mmCIF file of C-alpha atoms in Angstrom:
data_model
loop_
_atom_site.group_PDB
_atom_site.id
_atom_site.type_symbol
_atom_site.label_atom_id
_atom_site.label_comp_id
_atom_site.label_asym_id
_atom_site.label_seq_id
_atom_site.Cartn_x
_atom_site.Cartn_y
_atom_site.Cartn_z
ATOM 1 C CA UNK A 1 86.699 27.463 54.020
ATOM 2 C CA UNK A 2 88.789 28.848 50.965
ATOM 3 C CA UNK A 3 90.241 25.611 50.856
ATOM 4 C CA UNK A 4 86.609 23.635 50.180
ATOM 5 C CA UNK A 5 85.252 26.133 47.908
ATOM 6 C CA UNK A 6 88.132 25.938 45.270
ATOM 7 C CA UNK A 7 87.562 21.865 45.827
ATOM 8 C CA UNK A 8 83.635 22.535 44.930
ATOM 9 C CA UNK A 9 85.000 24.944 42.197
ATOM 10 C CA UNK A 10 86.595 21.807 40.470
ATOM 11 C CA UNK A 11 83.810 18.932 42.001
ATOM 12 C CA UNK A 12 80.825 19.156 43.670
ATOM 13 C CA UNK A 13 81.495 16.011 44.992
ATOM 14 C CA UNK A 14 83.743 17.475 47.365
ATOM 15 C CA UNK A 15 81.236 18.435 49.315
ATOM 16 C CA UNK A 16 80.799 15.078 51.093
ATOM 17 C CA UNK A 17 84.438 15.704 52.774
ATOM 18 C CA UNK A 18 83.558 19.117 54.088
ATOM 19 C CA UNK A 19 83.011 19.425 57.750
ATOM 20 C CA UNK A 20 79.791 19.814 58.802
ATOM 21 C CA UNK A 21 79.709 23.229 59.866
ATOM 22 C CA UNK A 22 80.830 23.523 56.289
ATOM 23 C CA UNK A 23 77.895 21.454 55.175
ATOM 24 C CA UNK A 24 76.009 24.047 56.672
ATOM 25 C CA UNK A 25 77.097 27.199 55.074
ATOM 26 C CA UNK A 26 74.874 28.280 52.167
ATOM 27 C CA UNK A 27 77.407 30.246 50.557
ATOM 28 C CA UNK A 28 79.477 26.661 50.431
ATOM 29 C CA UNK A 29 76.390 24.642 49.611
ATOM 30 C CA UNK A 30 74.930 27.301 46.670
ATOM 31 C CA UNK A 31 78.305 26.830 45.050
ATOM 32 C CA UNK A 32 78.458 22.563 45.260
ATOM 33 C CA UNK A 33 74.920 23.013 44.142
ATOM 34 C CA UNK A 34 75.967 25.002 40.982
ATOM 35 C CA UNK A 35 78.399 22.084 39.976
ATOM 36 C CA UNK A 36 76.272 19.086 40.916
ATOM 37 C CA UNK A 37 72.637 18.801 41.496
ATOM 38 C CA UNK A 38 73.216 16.270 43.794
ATOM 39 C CA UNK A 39 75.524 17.251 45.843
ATOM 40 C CA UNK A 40 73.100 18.742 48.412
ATOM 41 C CA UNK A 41 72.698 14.826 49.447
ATOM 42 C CA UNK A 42 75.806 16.111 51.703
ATOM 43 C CA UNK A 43 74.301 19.796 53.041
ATOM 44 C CA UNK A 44 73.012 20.246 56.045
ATOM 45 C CA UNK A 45 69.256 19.408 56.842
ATOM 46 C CA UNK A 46 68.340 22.897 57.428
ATOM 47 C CA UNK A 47 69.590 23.463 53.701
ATOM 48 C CA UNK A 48 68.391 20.859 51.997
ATOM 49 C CA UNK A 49 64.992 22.632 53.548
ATOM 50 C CA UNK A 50 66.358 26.138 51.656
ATOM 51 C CA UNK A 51 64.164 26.952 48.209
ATOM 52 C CA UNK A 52 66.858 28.653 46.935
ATOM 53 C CA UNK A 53 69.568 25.739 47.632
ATOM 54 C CA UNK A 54 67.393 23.294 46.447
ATOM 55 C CA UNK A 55 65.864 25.117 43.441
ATOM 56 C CA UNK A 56 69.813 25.407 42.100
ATOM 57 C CA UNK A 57 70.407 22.013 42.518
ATOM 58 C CA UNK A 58 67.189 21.520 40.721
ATOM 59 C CA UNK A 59 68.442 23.070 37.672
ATOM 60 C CA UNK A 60 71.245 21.277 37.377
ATOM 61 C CA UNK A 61 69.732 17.881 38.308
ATOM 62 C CA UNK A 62 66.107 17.609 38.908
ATOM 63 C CA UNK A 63 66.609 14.346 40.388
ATOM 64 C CA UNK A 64 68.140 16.170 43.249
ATOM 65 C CA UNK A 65 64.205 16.604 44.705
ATOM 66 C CA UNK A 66 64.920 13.223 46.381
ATOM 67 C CA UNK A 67 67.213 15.235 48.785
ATOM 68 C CA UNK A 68 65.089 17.925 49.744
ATOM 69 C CA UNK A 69 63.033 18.140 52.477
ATOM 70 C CA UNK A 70 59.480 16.393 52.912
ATOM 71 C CA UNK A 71 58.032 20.176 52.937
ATOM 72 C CA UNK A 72 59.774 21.287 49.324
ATOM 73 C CA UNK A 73 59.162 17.666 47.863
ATOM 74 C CA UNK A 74 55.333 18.615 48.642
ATOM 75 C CA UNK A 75 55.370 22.153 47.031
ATOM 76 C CA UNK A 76 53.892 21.751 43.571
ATOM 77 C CA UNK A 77 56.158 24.620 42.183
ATOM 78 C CA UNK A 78 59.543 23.087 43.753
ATOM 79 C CA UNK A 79 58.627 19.715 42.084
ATOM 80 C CA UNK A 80 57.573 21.010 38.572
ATOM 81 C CA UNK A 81 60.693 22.965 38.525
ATOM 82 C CA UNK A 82 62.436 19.575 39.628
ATOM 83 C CA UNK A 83 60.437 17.681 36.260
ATOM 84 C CA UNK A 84 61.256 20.198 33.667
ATOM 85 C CA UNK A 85 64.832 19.580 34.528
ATOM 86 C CA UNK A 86 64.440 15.333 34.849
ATOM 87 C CA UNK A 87 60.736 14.262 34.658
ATOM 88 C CA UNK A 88 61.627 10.874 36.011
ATOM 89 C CA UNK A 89 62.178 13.836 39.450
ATOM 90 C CA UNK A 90 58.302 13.084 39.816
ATOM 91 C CA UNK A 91 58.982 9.739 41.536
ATOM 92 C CA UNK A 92 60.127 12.009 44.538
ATOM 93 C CA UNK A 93 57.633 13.688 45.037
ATOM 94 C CA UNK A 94 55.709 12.862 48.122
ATOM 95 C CA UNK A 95 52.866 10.665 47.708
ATOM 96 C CA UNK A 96 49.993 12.943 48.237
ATOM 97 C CA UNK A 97 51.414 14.838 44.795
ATOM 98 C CA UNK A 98 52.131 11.676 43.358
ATOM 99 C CA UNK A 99 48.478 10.779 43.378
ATOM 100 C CA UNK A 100 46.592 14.346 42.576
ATOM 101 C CA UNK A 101 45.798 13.689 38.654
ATOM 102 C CA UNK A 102 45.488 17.217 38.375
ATOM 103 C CA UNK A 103 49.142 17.813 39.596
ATOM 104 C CA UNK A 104 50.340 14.766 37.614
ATOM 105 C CA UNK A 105 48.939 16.009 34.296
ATOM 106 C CA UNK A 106 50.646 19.169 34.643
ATOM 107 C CA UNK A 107 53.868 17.097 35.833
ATOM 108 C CA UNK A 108 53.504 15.138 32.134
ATOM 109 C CA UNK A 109 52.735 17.941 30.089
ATOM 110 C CA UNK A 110 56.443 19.331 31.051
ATOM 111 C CA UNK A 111 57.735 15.964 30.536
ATOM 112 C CA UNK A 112 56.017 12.695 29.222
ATOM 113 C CA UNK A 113 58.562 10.424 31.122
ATOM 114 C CA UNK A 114 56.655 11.897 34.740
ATOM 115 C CA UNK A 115 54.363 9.328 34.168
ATOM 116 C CA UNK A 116 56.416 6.437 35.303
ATOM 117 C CA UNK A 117 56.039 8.442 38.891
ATOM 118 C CA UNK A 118 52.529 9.122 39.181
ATOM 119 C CA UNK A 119 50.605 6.786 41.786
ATOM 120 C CA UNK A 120 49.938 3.074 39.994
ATOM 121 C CA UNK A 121 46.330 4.426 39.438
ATOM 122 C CA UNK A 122 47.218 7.185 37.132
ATOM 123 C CA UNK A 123 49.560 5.190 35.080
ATOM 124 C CA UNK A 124 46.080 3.323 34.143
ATOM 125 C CA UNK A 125 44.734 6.436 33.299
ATOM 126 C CA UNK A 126 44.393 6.637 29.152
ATOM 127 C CA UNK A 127 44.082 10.118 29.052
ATOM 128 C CA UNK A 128 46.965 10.684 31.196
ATOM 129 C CA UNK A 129 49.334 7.868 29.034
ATOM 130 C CA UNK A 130 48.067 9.579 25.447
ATOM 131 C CA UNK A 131 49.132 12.999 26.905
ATOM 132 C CA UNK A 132 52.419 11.666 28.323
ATOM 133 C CA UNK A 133 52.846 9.743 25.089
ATOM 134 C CA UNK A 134 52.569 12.981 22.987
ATOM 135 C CA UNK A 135 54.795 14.508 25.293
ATOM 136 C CA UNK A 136 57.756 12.094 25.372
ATOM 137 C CA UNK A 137 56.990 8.326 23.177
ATOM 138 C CA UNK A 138 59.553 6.632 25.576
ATOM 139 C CA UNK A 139 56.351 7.324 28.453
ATOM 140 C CA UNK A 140 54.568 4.213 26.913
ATOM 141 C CA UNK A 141 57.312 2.178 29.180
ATOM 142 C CA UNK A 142 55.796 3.444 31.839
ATOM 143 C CA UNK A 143 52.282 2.512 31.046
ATOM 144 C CA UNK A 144 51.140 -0.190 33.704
ATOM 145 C CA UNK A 145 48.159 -1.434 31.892
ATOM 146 C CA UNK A 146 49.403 -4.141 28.772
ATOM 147 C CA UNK A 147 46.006 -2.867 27.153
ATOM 148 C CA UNK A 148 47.845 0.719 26.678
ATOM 149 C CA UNK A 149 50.922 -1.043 24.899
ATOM 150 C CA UNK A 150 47.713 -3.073 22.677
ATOM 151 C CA UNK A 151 45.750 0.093 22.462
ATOM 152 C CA UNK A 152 46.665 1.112 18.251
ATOM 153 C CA UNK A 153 46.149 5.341 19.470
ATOM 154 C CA UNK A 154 48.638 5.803 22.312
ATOM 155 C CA UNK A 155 51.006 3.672 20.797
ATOM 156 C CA UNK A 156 50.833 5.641 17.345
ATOM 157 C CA UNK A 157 51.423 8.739 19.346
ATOM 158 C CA UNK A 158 54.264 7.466 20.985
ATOM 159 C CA UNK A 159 55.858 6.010 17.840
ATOM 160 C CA UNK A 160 55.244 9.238 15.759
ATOM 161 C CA UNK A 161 56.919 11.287 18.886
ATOM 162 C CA UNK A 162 59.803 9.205 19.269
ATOM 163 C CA UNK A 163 60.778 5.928 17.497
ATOM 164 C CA UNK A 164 62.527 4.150 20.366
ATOM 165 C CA UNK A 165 58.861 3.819 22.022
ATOM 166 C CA UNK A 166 57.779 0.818 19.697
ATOM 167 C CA UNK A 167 59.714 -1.534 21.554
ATOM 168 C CA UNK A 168 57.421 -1.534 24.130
ATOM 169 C CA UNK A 169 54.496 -1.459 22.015
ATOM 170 C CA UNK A 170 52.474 -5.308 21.831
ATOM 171 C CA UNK A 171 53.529 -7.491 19.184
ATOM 172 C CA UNK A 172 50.468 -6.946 17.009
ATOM 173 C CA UNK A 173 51.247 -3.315 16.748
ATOM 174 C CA UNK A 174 54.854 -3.812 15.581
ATOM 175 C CA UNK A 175 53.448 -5.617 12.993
ATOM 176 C CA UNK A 176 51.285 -2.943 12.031
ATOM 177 C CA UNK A 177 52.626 -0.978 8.753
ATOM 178 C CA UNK A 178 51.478 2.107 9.643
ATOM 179 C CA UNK A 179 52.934 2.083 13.420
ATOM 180 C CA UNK A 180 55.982 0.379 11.682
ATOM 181 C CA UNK A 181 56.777 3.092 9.083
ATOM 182 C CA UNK A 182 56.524 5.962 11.276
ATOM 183 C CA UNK A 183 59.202 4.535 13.127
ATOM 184 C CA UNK A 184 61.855 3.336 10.418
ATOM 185 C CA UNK A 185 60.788 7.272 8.907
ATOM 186 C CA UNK A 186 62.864 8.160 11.886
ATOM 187 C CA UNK A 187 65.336 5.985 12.586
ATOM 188 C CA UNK A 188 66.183 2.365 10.554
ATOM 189 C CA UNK A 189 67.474 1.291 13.564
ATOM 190 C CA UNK A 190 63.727 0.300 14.894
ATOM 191 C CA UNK A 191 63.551 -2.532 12.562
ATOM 192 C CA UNK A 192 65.415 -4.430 15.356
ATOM 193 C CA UNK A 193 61.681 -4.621 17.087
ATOM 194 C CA UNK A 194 59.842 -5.564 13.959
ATOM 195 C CA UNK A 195 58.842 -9.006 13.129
ATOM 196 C CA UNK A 196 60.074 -10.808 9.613
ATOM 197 C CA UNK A 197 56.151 -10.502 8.505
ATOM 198 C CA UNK A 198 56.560 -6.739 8.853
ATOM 199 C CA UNK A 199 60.194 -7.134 7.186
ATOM 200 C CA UNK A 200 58.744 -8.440 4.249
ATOM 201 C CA UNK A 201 57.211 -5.436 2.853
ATOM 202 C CA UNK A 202 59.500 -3.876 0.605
ATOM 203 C CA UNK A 203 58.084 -0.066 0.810
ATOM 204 C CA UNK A 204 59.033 0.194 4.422
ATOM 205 C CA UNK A 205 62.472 -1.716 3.819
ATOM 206 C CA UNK A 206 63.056 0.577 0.878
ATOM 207 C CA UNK A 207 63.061 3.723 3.413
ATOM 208 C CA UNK A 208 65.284 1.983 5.782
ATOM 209 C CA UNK A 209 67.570 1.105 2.853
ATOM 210 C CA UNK A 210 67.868 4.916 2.071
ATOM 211 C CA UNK A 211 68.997 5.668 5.430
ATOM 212 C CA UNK A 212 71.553 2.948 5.508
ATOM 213 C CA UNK A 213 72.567 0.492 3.608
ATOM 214 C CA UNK A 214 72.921 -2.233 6.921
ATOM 215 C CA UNK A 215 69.384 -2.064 7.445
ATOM 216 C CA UNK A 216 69.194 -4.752 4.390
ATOM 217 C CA UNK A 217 70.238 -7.471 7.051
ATOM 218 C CA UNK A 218 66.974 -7.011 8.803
ATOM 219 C CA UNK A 219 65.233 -7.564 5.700
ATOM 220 C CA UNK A 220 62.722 -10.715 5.473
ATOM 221 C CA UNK A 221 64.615 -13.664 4.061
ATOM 222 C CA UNK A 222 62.404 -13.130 0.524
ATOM 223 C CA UNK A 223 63.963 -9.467 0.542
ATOM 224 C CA UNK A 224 67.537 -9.358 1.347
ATOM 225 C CA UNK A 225 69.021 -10.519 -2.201
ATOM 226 C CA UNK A 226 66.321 -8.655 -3.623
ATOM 227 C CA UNK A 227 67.878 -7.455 -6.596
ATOM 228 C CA UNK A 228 66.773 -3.649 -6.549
ATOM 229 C CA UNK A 229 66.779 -2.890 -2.693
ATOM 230 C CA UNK A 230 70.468 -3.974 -3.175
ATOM 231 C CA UNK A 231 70.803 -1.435 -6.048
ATOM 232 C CA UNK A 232 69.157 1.247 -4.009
ATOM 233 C CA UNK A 233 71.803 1.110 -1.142
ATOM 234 C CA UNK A 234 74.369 0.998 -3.993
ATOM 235 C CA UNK A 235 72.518 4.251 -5.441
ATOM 236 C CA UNK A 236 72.559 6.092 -1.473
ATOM 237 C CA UNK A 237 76.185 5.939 -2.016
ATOM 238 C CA UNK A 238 76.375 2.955 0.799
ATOM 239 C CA UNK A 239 78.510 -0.130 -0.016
ATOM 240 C CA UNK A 240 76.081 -3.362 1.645
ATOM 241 C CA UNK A 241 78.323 -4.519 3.997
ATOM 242 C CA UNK A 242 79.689 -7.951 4.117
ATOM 243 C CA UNK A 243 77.075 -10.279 5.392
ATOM 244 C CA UNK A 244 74.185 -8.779 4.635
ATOM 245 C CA UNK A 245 73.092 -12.122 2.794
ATOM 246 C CA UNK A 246 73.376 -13.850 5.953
ATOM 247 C CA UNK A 247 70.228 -14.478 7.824
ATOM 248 C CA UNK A 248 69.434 -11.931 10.311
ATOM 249 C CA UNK A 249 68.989 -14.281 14.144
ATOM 250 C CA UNK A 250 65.252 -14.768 15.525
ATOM 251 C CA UNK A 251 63.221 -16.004 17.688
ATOM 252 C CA UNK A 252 60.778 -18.382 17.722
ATOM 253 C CA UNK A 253 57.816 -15.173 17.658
ATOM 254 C CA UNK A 254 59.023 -13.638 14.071
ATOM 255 C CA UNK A 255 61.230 -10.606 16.078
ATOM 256 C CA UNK A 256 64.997 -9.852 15.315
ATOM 257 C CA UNK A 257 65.401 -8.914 18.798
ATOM 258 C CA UNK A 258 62.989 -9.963 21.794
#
């Protein structure tokens, strides 16, 4: 026994080796749980029944609900706690929590990214995707409906919370300059989901340009030997890398990156 809890001390992993009357000591099992979240995949069934066992685990990994018992995985507390800590935990929930909107709108409200676990109905939901867009942007991926991804609202809210949710926004809406420059506000790096037409605007390269002077490769071909975007990356204190001239790849749709 002293032996496997200075192993757990180091890796919760080490669980899995124990013997199974090991597996079934809390004391062993709190202590693996500390370390690792999931490491009561390996503790006795009676355990992974345990709030306390599994609401450890659940801090350190709220992914961890999928090894808890049917009973915990349907107690609304157990599996909040579980989607503050990982909201993606939502997806083990059981399926009767999975498809109570109520339940599912507190689940985004902790976390946005919940959504993607909710019952296929309540992904259709708009209210439920503009409050899980506010929440976390990235939850547009987990829209099922293509008219949420077309629908100008959610997908403003979800660019405005995070940038990284325009690339799953439609391609009319990455052409939009509004939904465009609330993204490259936060990050340059989102002009890799814009289309050239979109590239073309100098305003919205200009603020890219000020964050780094690389961003001039995604410029439109009209822009990127334009004379005073080059002299604003040169006035940022950037030197325009090598190759910046060169055209930046496309496809056949406009987009740097499809």
């Amino acid at each position: 026994r002293f032996v496997v809890l200075e192993a757990l001390r180091r890796d919760g992993h080490a669980l899995q080796f124990a013997a199974k009357s090991l597996r079934s000591d809390k004391e062993i099992v709190l202590e693996a749980a500390r370390l690792r979240g999931d490491a009561i995949v390996s503790a006795s069934r009676e355990l992974r029944a345990d709030p306390e066992v599994v609401l450890e685990a659940l801090s350190r990994d709220g992914r961890a609900l999928a090894a808890a018992s049917a009973e915990l995985r349907s107690d609304p507390d157990i599996v909040i706690e579980a989607v503050r800590q990982n909201g993606m935990a939502l997806q083990f929930a059981t399926k009767e929590l999975r498809a109570d909107r109520d339940f599912v709108l507190r689940a985004v409200r902790e976390d946005g990214m919940a959504l993607g676990g909710a019952r296929i109905d309540l992904r259709k939901d708009r209210d439920l995707v503009l409050e899980a867009v506010r929440r976390d942007g990235r939850a547009l991926a987990g829209a099922f409906l293509a008219e949420h991804r077309e629908d100008r609202e959610v997908v403003l809210a979800a660019v405005q919370q995070d940038w990284r949710a325009l690339e799953h926004a439609a391609c009319e809406l990455q052409a939009d300059r509004e939904v465009a420059m609330a993204a490259v506000k936060q990050d340059w790096r989102s002009l890799q989901w814009l289309p050239e037409s979109i590239c073309a605007d100098s305003g919205l390269m200009a603020e890219a340009v000020r964050q780094d002077a690389g961003a001039l490769r995604w410029a439109a071909d009209t822009l990127r030997s334009d004379p005073a975007l080059r002299r604003l990356a040169e006035e940022s204190g950037r030197r325009v890398l090598g190759g910046c001239s060169a055209p930046t790849p496309r496809c056949t749709c406009g987009h740097a990156l499809c």
